[in-house]
Short mmCIF file of C-alpha atoms in Angstrom, two decimals:
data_model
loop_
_atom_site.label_atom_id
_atom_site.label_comp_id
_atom_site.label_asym_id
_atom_site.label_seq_id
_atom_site.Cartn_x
_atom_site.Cartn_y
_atom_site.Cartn_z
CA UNK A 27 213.54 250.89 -32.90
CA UNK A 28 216.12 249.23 -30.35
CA UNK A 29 217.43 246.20 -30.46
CA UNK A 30 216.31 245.84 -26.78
CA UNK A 31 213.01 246.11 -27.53
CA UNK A 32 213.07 243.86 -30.21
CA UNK A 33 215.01 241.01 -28.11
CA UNK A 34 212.45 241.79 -25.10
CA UNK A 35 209.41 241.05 -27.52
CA UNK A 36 211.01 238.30 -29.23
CA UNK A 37 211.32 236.89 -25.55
CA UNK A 38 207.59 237.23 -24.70
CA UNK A 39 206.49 235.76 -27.91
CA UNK A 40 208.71 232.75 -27.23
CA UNK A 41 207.23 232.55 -23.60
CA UNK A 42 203.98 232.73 -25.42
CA UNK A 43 204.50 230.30 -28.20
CA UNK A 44 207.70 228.34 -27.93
CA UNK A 45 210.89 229.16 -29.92
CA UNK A 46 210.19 226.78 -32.99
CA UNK A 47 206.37 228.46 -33.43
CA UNK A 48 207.46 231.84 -33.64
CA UNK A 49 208.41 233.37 -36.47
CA UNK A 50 210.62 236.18 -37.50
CA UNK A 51 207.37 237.62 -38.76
CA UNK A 52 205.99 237.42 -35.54
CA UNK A 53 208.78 239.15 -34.11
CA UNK A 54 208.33 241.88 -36.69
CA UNK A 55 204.90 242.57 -35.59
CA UNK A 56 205.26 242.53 -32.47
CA UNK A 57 207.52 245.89 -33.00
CA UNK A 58 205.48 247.14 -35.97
CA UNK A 59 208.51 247.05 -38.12
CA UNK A 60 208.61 245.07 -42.09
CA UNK A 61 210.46 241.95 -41.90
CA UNK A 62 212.73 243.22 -43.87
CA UNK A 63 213.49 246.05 -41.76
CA UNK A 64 214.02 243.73 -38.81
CA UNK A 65 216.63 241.79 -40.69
CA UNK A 66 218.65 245.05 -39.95
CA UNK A 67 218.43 244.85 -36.01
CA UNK A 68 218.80 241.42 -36.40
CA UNK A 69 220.39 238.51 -38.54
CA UNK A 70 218.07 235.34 -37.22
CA UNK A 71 216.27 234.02 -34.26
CA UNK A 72 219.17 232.21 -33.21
CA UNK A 73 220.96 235.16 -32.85
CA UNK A 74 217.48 236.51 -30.42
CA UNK A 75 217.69 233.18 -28.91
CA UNK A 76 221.27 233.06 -27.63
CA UNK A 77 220.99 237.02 -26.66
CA UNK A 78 218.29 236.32 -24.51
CA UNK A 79 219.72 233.23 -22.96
CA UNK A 80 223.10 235.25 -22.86
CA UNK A 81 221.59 238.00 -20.77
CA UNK A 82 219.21 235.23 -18.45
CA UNK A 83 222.58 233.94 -17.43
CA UNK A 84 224.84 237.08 -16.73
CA UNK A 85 222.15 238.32 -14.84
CA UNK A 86 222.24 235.12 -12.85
CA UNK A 87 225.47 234.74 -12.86
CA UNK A 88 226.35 237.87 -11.38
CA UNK A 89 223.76 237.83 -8.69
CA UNK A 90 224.66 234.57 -7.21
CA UNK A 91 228.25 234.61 -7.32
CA UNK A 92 227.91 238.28 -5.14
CA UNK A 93 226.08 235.98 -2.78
CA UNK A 94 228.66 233.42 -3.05
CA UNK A 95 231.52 235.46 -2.74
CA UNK A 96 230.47 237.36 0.54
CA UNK A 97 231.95 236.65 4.02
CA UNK A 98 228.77 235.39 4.92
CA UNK A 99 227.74 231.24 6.70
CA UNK A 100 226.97 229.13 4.33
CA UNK A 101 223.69 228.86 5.39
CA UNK A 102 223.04 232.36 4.82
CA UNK A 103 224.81 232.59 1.83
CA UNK A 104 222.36 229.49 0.61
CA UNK A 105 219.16 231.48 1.31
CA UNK A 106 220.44 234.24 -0.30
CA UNK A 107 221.09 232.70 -2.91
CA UNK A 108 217.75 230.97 -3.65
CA UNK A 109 216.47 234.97 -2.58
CA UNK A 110 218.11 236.54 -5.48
CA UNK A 111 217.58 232.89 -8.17
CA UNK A 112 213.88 233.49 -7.29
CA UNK A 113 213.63 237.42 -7.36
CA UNK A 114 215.83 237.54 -10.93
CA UNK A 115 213.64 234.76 -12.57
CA UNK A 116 210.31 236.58 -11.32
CA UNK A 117 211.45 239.71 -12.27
CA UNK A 118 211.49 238.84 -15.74
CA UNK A 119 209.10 235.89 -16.51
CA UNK A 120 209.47 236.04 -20.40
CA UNK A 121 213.84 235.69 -19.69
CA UNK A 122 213.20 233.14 -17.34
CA UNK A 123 210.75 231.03 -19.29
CA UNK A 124 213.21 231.02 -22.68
CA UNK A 125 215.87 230.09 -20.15
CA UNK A 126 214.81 226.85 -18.82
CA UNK A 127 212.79 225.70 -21.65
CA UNK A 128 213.27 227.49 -25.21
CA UNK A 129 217.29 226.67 -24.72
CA UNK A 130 217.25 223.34 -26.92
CA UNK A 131 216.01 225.55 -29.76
CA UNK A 132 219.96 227.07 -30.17
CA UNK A 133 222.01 225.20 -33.29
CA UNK A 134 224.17 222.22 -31.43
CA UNK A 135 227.34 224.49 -31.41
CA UNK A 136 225.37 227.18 -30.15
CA UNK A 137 223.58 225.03 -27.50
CA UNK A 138 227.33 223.54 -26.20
CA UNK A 139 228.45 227.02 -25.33
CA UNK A 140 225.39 227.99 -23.60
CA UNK A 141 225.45 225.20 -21.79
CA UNK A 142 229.08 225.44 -20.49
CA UNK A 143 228.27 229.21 -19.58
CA UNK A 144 225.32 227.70 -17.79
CA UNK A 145 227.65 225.24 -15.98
CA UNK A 146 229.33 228.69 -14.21
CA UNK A 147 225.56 228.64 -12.31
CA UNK A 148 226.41 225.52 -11.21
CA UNK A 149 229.18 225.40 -10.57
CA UNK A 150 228.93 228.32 -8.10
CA UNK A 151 225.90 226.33 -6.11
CA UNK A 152 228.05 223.24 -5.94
CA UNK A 153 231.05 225.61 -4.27
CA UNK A 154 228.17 227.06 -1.96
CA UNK A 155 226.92 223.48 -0.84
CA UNK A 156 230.47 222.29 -1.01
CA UNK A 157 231.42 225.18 1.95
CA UNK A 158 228.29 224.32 3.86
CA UNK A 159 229.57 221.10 4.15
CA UNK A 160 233.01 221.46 4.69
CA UNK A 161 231.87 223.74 7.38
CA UNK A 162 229.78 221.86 9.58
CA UNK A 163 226.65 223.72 8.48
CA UNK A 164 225.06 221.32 5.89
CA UNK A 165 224.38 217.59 6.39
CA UNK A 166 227.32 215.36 4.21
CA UNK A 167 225.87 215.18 0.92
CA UNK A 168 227.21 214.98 -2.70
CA UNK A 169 227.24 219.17 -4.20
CA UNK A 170 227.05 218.01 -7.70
CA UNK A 171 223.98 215.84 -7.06
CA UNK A 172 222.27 218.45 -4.61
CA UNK A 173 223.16 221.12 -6.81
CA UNK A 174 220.69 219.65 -8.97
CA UNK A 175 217.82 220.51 -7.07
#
């Protein structure tokens, strides 16, 4: 057994039932493995949790700050980006789904960093709508606001 496959069923359980209804059980059977046994893949579902979340977020990370980073207009860059936001969180609903909902299930300390390493999404869309404005391309608007949306 992988850990992969573990975290990747651990993911569509959570998409399935929510973080706080699954069990490590669950998890267990999902893989056919003892409960026991999974305890030596894996030390908790907070560590599944954050793993998954972890991996959501390099994933997006690293596919819209290529966009970002390009020589491209703005307004190209923008609809690229929103392409490859789109594609990654279709490509992987179970990821996606833990991402923007099962994240409040992570320990307070644990929830802080994630949410600082999500701030790096944001931070790059804000840059992107920042440039379209500065550049003529993009209506004046406030980034951090629109990069809300």
């Amino acid at each position: 057994m992988q850990r992969a496959d573990i975290v990747q069923a651990a993911a569509q359980i959570f998409r399935q039932k929510g973080y706080h209804a699954t069990s490590m059980q669950d998890i267990a059977d999902a893989v056919h493995l003892q409960k026991a046994s999974l305890y030596h893949h894996i030390e908790s579902k907070q560590e599944i949790l954050l793993e998954i979340l972890d991996a959501a977020l390099d994933r997006l990370t690293a596919d819209i700050s290529a966009v970002v980073e390009s020589d491209l207009s703005p307004t190209v860059k923008l609809r690229l980006a929103l392409k490859a936001y789109t594609l990654r969180l279709n490509e992987d609903r179970d990821l996606a789904s833990v991402l923007l909902l099962e994240y409040r299930g992570l320990d307070p300390k644990l929830r802080s960093r994630h949410i600082a390493r999500r701030d790096r999404i944001d931070q790059l869309w804000r840059r992107l709508v920042k440039e379209g404005v500065d550049a003529g391309e993009f209506r004046r608007v406030d980034p951090v606001l629109t990069s809300f949306a």
